[in-house]
Short mmCIF file of N, CA, C and O and ligand atoms in Angstrom, two decimals:
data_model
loop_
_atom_site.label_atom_id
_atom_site.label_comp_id
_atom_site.label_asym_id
_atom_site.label_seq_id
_atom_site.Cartn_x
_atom_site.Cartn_y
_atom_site.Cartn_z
N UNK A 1256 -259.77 -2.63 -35.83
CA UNK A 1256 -260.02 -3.01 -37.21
C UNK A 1256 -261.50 -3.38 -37.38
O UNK A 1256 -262.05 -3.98 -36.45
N UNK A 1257 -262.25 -3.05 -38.57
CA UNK A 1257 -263.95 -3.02 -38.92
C UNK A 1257 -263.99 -4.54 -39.49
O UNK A 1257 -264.44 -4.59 -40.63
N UNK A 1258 -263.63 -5.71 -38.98
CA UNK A 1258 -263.86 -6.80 -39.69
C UNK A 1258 -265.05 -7.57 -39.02
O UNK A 1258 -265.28 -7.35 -37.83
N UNK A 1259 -265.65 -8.29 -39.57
CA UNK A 1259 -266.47 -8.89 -38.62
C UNK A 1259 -265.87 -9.90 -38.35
O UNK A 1259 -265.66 -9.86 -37.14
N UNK A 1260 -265.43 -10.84 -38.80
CA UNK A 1260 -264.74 -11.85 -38.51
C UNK A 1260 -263.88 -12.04 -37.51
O UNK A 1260 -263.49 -13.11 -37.03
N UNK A 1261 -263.57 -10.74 -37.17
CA UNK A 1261 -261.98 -10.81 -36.25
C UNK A 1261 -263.29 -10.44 -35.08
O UNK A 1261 -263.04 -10.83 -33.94
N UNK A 1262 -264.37 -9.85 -35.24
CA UNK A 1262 -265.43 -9.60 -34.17
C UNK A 1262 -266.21 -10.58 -33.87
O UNK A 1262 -266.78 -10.62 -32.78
N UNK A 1263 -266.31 -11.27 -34.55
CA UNK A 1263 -267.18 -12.98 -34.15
C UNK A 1263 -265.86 -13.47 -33.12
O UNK A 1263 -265.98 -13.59 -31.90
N UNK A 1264 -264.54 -13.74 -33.93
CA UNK A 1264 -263.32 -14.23 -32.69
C UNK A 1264 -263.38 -13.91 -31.82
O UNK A 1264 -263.36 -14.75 -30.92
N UNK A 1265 -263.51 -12.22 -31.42
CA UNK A 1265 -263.47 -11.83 -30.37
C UNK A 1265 -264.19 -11.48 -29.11
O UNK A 1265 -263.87 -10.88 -28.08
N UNK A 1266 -265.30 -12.06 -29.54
CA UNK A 1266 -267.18 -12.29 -29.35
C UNK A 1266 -267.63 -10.78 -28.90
O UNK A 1266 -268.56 -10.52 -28.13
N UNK A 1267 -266.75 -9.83 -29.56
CA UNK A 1267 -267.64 -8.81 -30.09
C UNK A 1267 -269.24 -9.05 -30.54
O UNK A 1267 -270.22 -8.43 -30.14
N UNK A 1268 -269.16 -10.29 -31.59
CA UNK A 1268 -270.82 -10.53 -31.58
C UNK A 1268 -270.46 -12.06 -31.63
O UNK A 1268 -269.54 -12.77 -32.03
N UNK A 1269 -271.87 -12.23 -30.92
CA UNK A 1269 -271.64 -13.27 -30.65
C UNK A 1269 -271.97 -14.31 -31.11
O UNK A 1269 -273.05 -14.32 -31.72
N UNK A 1270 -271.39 -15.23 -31.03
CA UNK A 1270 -271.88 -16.41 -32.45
C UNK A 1270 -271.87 -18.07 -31.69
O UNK A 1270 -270.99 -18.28 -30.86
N UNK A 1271 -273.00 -19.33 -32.05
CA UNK A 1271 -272.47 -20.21 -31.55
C UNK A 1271 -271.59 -21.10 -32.15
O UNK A 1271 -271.85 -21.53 -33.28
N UNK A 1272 -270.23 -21.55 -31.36
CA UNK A 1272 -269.23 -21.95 -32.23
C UNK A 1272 -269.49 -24.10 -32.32
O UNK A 1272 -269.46 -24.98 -31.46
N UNK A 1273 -269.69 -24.10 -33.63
CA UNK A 1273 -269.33 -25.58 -34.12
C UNK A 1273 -268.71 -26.39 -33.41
O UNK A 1273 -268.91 -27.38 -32.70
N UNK A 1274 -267.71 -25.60 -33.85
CA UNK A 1274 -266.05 -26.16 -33.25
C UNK A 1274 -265.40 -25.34 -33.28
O UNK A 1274 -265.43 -24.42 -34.10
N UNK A 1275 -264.36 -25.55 -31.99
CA UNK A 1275 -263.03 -24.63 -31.99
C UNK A 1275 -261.67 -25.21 -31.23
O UNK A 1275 -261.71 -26.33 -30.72
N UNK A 1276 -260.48 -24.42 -31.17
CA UNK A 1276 -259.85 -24.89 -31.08
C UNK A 1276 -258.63 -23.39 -31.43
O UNK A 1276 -258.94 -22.47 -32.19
N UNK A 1277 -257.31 -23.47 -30.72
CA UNK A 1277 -256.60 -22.48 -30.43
C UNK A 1277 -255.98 -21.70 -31.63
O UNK A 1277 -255.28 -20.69 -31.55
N UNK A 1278 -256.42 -22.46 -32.95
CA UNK A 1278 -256.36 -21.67 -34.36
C UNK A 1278 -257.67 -21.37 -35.33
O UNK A 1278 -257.76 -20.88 -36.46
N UNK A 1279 -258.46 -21.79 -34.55
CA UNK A 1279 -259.77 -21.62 -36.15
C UNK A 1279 -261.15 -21.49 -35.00
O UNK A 1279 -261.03 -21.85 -33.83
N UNK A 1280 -262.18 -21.03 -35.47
CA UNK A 1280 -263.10 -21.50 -35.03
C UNK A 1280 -264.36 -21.64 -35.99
O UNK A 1280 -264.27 -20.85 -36.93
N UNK A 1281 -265.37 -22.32 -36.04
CA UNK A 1281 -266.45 -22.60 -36.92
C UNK A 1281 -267.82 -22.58 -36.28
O UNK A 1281 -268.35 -23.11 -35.30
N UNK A 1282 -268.25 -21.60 -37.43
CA UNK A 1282 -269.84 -21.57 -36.75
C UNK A 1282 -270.82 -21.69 -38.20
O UNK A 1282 -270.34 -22.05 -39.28
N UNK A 1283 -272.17 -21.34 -38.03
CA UNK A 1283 -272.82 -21.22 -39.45
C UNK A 1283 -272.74 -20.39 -40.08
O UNK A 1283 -272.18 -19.39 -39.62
N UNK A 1284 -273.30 -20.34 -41.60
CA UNK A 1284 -272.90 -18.78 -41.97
C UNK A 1284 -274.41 -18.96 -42.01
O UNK A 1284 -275.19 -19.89 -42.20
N UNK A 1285 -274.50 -17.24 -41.65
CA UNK A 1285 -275.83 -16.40 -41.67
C UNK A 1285 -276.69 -16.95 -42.69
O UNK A 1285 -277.70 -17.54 -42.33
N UNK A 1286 -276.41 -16.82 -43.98
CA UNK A 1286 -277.28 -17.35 -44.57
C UNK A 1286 -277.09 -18.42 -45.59
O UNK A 1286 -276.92 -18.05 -46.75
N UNK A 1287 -277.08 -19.81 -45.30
CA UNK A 1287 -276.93 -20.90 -45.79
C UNK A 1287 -277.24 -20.81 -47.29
O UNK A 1287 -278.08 -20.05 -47.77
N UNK A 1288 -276.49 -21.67 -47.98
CA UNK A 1288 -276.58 -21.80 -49.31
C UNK A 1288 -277.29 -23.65 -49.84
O UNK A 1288 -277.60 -24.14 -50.92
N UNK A 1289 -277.29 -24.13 -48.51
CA UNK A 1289 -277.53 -25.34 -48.58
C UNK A 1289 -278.12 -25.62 -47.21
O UNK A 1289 -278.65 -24.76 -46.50
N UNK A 1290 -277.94 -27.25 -46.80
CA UNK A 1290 -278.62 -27.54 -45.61
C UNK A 1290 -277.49 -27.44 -44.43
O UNK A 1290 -277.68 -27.02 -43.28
N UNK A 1291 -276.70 -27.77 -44.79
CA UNK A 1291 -275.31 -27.86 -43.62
C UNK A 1291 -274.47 -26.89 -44.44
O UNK A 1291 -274.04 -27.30 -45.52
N UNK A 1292 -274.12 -25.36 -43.95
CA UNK A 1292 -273.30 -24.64 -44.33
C UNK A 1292 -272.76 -23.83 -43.20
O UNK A 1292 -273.28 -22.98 -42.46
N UNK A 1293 -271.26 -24.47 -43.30
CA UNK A 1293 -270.01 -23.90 -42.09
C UNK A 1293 -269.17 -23.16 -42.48
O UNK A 1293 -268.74 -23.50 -43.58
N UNK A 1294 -268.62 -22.04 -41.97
CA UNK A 1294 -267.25 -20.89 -42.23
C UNK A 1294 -266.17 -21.37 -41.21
O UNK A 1294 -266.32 -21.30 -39.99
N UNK A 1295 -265.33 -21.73 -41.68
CA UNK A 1295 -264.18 -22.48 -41.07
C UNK A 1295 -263.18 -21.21 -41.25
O UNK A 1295 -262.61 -20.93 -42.30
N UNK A 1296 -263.07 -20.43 -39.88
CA UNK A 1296 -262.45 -19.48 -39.62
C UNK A 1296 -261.34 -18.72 -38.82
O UNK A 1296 -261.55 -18.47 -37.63
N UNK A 1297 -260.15 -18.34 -39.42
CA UNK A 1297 -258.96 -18.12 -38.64
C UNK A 1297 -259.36 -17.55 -37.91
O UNK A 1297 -260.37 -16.90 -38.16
N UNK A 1298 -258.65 -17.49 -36.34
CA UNK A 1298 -258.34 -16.74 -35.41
C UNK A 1298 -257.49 -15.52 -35.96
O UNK A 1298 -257.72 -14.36 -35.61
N UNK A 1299 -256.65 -15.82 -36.70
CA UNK A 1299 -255.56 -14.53 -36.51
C UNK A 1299 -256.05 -13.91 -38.22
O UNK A 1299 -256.21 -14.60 -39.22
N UNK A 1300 -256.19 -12.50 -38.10
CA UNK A 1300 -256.83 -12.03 -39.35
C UNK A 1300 -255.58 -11.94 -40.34
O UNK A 1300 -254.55 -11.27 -40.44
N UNK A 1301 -256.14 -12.86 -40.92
CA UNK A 1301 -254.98 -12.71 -42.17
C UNK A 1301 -256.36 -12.66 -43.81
O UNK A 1301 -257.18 -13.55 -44.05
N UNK A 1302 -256.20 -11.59 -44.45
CA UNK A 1302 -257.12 -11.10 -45.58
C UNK A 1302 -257.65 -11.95 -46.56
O UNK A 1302 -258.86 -12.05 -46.77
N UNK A 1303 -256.77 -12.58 -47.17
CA UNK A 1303 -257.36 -13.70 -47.81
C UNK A 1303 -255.70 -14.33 -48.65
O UNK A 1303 -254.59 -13.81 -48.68
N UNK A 1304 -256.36 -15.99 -49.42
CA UNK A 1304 -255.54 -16.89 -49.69
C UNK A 1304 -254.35 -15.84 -50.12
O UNK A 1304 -253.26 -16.22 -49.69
N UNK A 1305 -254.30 -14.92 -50.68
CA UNK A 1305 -253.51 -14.36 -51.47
C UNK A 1305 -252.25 -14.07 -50.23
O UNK A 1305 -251.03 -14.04 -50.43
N UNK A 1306 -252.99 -13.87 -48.88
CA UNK A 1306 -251.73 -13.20 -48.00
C UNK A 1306 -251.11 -14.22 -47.60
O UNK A 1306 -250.23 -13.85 -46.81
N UNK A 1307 -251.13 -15.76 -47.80
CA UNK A 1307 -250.40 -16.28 -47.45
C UNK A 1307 -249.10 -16.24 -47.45
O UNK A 1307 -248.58 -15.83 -48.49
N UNK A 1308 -248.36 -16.58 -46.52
CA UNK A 1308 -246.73 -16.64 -46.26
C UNK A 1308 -246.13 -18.15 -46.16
O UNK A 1308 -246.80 -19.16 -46.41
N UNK A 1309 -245.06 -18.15 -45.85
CA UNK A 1309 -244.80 -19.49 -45.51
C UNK A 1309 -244.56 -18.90 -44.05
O UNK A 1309 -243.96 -19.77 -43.41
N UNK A 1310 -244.73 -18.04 -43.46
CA UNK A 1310 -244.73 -17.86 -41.98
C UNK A 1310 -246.04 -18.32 -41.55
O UNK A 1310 -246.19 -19.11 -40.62
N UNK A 1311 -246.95 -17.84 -42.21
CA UNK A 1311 -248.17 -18.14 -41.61
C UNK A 1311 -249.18 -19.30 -42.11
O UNK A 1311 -250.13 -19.67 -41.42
N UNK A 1312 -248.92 -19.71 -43.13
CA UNK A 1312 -249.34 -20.79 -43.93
C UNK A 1312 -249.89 -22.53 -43.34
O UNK A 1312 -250.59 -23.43 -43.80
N UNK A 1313 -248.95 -22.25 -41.84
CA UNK A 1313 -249.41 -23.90 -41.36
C UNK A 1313 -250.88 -23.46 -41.12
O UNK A 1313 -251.53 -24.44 -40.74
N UNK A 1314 -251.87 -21.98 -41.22
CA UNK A 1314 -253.09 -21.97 -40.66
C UNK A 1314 -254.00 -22.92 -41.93
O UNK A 1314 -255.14 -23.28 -41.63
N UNK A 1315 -253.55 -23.21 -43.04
CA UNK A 1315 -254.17 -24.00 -43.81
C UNK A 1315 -254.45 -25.32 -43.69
O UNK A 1315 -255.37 -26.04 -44.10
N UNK A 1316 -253.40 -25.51 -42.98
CA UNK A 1316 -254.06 -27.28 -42.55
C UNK A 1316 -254.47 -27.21 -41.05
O UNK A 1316 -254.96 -28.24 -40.59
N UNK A 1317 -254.38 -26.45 -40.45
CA UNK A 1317 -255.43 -26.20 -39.36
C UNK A 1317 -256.82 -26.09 -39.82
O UNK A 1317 -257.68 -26.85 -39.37
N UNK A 1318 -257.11 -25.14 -40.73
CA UNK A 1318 -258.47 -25.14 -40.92
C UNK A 1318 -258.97 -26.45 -41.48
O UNK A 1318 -260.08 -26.83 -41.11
N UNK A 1319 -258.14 -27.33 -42.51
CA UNK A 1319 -259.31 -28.22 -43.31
C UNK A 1319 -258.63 -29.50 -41.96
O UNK A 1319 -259.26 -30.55 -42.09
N UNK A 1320 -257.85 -29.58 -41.11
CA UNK A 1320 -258.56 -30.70 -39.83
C UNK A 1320 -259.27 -29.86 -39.56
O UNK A 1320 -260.32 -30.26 -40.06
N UNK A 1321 -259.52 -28.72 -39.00
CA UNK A 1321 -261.12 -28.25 -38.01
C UNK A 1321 -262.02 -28.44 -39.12
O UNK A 1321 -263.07 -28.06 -38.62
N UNK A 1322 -262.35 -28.85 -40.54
CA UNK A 1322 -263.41 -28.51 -41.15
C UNK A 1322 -263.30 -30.17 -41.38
O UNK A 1322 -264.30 -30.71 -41.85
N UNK A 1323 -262.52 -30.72 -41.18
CA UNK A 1323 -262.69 -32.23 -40.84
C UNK A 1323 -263.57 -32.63 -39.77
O UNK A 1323 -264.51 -33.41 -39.91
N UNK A 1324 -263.30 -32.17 -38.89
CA UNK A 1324 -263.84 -32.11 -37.32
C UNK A 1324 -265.14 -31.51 -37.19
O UNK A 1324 -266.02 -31.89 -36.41
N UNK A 1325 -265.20 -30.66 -37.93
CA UNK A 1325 -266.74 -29.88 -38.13
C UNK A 1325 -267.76 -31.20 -38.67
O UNK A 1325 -268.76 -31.64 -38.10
N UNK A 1326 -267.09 -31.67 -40.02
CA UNK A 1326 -267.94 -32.24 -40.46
C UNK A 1326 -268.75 -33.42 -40.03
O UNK A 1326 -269.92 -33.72 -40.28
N UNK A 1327 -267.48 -34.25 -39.06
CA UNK A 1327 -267.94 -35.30 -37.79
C UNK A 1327 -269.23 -34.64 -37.12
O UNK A 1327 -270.26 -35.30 -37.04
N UNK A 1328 -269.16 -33.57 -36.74
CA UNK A 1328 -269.78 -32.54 -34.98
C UNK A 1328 -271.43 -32.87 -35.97
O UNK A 1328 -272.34 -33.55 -35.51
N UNK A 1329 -271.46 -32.06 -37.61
CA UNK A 1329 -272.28 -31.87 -38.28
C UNK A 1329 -272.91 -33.13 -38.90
O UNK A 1329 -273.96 -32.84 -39.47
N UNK A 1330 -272.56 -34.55 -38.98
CA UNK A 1330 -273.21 -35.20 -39.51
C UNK A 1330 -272.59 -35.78 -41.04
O UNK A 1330 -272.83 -36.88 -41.54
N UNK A 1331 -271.90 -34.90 -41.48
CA UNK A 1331 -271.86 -34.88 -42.94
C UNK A 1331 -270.43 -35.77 -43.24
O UNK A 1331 -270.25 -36.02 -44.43
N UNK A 1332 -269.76 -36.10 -42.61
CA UNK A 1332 -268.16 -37.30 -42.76
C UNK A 1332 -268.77 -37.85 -43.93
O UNK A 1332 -268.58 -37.37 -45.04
N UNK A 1333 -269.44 -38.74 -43.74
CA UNK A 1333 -269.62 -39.87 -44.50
C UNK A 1333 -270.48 -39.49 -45.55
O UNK A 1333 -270.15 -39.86 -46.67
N UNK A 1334 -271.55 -38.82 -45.41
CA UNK A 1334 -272.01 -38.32 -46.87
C UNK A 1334 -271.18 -37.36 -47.76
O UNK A 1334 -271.23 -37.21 -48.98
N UNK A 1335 -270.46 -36.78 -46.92
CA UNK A 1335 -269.69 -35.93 -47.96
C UNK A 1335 -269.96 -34.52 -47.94
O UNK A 1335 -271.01 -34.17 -47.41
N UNK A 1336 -268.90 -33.32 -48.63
CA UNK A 1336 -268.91 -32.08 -48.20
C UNK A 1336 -268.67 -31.43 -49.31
O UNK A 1336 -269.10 -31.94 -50.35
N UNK A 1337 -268.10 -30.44 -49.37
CA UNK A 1337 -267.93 -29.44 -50.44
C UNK A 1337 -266.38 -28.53 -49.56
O UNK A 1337 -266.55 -28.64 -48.34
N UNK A 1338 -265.34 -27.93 -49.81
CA UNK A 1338 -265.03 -27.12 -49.15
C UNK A 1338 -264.51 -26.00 -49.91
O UNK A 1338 -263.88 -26.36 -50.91
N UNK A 1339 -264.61 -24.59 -49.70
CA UNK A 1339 -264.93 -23.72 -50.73
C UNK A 1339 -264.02 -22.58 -49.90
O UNK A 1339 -264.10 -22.47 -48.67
N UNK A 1340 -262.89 -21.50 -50.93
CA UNK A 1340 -262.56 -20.76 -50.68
C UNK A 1340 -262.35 -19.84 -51.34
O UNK A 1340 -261.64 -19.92 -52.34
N UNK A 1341 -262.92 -18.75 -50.94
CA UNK A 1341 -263.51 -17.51 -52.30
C UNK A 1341 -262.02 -16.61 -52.26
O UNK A 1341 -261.44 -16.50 -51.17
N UNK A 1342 -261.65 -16.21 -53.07
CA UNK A 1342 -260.21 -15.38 -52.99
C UNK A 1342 -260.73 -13.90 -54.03
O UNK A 1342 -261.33 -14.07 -55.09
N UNK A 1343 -260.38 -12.52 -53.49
CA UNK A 1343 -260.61 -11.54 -53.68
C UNK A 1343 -262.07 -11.24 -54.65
O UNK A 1343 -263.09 -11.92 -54.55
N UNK A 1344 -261.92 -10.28 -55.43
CA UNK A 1344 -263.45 -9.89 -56.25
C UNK A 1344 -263.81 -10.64 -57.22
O UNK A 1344 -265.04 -10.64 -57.28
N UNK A 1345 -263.28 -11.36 -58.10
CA UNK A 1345 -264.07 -12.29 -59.18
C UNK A 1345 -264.10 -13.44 -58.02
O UNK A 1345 -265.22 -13.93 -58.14
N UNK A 1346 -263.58 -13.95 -57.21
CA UNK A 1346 -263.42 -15.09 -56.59
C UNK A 1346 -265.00 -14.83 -55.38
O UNK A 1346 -265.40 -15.70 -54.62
N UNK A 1347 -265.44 -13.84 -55.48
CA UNK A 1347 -266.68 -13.89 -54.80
C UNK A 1347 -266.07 -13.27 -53.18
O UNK A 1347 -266.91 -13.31 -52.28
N UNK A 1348 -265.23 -12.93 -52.95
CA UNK A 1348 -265.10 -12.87 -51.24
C UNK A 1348 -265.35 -11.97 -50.97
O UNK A 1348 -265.00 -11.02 -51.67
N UNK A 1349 -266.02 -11.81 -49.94
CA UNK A 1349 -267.12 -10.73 -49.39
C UNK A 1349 -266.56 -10.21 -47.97
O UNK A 1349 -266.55 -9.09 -47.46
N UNK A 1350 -266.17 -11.27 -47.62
CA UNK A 1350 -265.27 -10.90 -46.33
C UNK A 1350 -263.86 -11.10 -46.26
O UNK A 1350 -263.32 -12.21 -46.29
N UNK A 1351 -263.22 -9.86 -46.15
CA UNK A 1351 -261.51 -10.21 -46.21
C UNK A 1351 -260.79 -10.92 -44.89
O UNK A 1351 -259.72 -10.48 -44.47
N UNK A 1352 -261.30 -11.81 -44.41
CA UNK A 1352 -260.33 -12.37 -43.62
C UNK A 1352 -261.16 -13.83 -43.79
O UNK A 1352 -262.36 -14.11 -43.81
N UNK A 1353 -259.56 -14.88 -43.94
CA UNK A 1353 -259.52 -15.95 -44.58
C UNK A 1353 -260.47 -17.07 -43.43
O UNK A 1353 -260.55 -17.39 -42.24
N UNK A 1354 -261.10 -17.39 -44.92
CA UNK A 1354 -262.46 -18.29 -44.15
C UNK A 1354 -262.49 -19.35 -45.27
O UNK A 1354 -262.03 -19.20 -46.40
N UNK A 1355 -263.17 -20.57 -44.71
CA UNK A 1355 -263.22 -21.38 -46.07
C UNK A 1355 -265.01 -21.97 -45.88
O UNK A 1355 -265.34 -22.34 -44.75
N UNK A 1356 -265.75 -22.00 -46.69
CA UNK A 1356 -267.19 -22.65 -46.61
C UNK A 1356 -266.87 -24.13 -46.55
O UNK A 1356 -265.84 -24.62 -47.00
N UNK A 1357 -267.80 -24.77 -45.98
CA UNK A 1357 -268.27 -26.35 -45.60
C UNK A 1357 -269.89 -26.21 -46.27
O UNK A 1357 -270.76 -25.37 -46.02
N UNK A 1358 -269.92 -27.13 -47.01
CA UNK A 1358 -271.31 -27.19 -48.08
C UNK A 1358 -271.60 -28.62 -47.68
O UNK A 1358 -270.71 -29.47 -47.75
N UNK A 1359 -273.21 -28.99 -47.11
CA UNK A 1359 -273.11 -30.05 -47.12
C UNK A 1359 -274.48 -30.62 -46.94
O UNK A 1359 -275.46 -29.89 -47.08
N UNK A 1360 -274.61 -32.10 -46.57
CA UNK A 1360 -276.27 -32.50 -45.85
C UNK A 1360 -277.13 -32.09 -47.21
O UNK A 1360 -278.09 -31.43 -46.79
N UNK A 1361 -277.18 -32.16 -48.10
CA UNK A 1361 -277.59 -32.78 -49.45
C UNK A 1361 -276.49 -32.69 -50.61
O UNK A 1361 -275.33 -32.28 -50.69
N UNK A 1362 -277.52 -33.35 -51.58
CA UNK A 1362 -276.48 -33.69 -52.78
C UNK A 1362 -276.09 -32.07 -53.70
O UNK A 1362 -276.81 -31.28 -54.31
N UNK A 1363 -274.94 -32.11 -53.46
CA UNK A 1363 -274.53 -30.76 -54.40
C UNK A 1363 -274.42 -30.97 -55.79
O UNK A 1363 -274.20 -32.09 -56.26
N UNK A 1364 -274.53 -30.12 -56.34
CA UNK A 1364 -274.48 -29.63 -58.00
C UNK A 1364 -273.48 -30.37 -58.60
O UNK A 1364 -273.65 -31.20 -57.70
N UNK A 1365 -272.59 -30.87 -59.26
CA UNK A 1365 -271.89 -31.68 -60.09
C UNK A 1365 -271.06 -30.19 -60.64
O UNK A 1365 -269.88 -30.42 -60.93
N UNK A 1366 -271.42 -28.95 -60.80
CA UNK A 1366 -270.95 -28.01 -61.22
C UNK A 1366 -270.10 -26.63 -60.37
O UNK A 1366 -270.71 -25.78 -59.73
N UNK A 1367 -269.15 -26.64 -60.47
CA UNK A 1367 -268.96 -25.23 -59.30
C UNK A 1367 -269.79 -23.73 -59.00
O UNK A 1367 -269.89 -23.02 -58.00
N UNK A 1368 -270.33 -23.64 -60.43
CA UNK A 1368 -270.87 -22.52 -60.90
C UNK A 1368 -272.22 -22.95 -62.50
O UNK A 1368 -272.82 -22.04 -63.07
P1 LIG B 810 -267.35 -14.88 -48.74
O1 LIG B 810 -268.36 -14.34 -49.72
O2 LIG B 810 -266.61 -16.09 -49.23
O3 LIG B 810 -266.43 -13.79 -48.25
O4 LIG B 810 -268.18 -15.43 -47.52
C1 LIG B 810 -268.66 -14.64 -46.50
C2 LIG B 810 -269.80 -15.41 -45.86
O5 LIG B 810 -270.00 -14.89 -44.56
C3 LIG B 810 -271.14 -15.30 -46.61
O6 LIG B 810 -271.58 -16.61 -46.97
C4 LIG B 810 -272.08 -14.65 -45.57
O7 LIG B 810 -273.37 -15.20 -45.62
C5 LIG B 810 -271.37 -14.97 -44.27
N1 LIG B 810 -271.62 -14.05 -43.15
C6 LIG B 810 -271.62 -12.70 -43.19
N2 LIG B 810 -271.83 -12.20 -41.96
C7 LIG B 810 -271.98 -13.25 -41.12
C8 LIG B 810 -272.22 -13.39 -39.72
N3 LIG B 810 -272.37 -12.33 -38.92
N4 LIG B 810 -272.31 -14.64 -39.20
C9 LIG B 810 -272.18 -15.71 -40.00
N5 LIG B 810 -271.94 -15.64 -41.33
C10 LIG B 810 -271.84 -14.43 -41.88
ZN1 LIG B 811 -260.43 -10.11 -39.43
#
């Protein structure tokens, strides 16, 4: 499968990881939108929010503890975060396998958009 995502997992390329752990792993995204910006990312390629199941669905609270855990590793707990999940073409997602952004390490916009 041509995903990158499932190729960062598989350190096809290689990436340094945040945090990880036997369901998610987190690294930076390429190109930050802010000062602290993390992709809190499944192991198992599932496309986006939309494919959720209730089979596969406990991967949702796996990711926001690892993007809990990220945010400790990163500094940002206590100041505070953003956590962001883009779902198909108006929703902005660029990459089909389910990832969620960590925005953080300054003051964000008051606005989503
Ligand atoms: P989305 O638009 O929600 O699908 O988010 C995809 C994100 O992945 C974007 O913020 C990209 O900057 C980021 N990204 C793309 N390729 C890489 C990569 N190789 N390593 C890290 N982040 C990436
Ligand atoms: Zn994938």
């Amino acid at each position: 499968m041509n995903c990158i995502f499932c190729k960062i997992v598989n350190g096809d390329i290689p990436s340094k990881r945040v945090y990880e752990n036997d369901k998610v792993i987190v690294i930076n995204d390429i190109h930050p939108a802010c000062k602290v910006h993390l992709l809190i990312i499944s192991k198992d390629h599932i496309e986006s929010a939309n494919h959720l199941t209730e089979d596969n669905a406990d991967i949702v609270k796996d990711m926001f503890m690892a993007a809990k855990e990220a945010a400790k590793l990163s500094g940002v707990s206590e100041s505070g975060y953003r956590l962001i999940n883009n779902c198909g073409s108006d929703g902005g997602q660029t990459i089909n396998h389910l990832h969620i952004h960590l925005l953080g390490g300054e003051k964000l916009g008051e606005r989503l958009l």
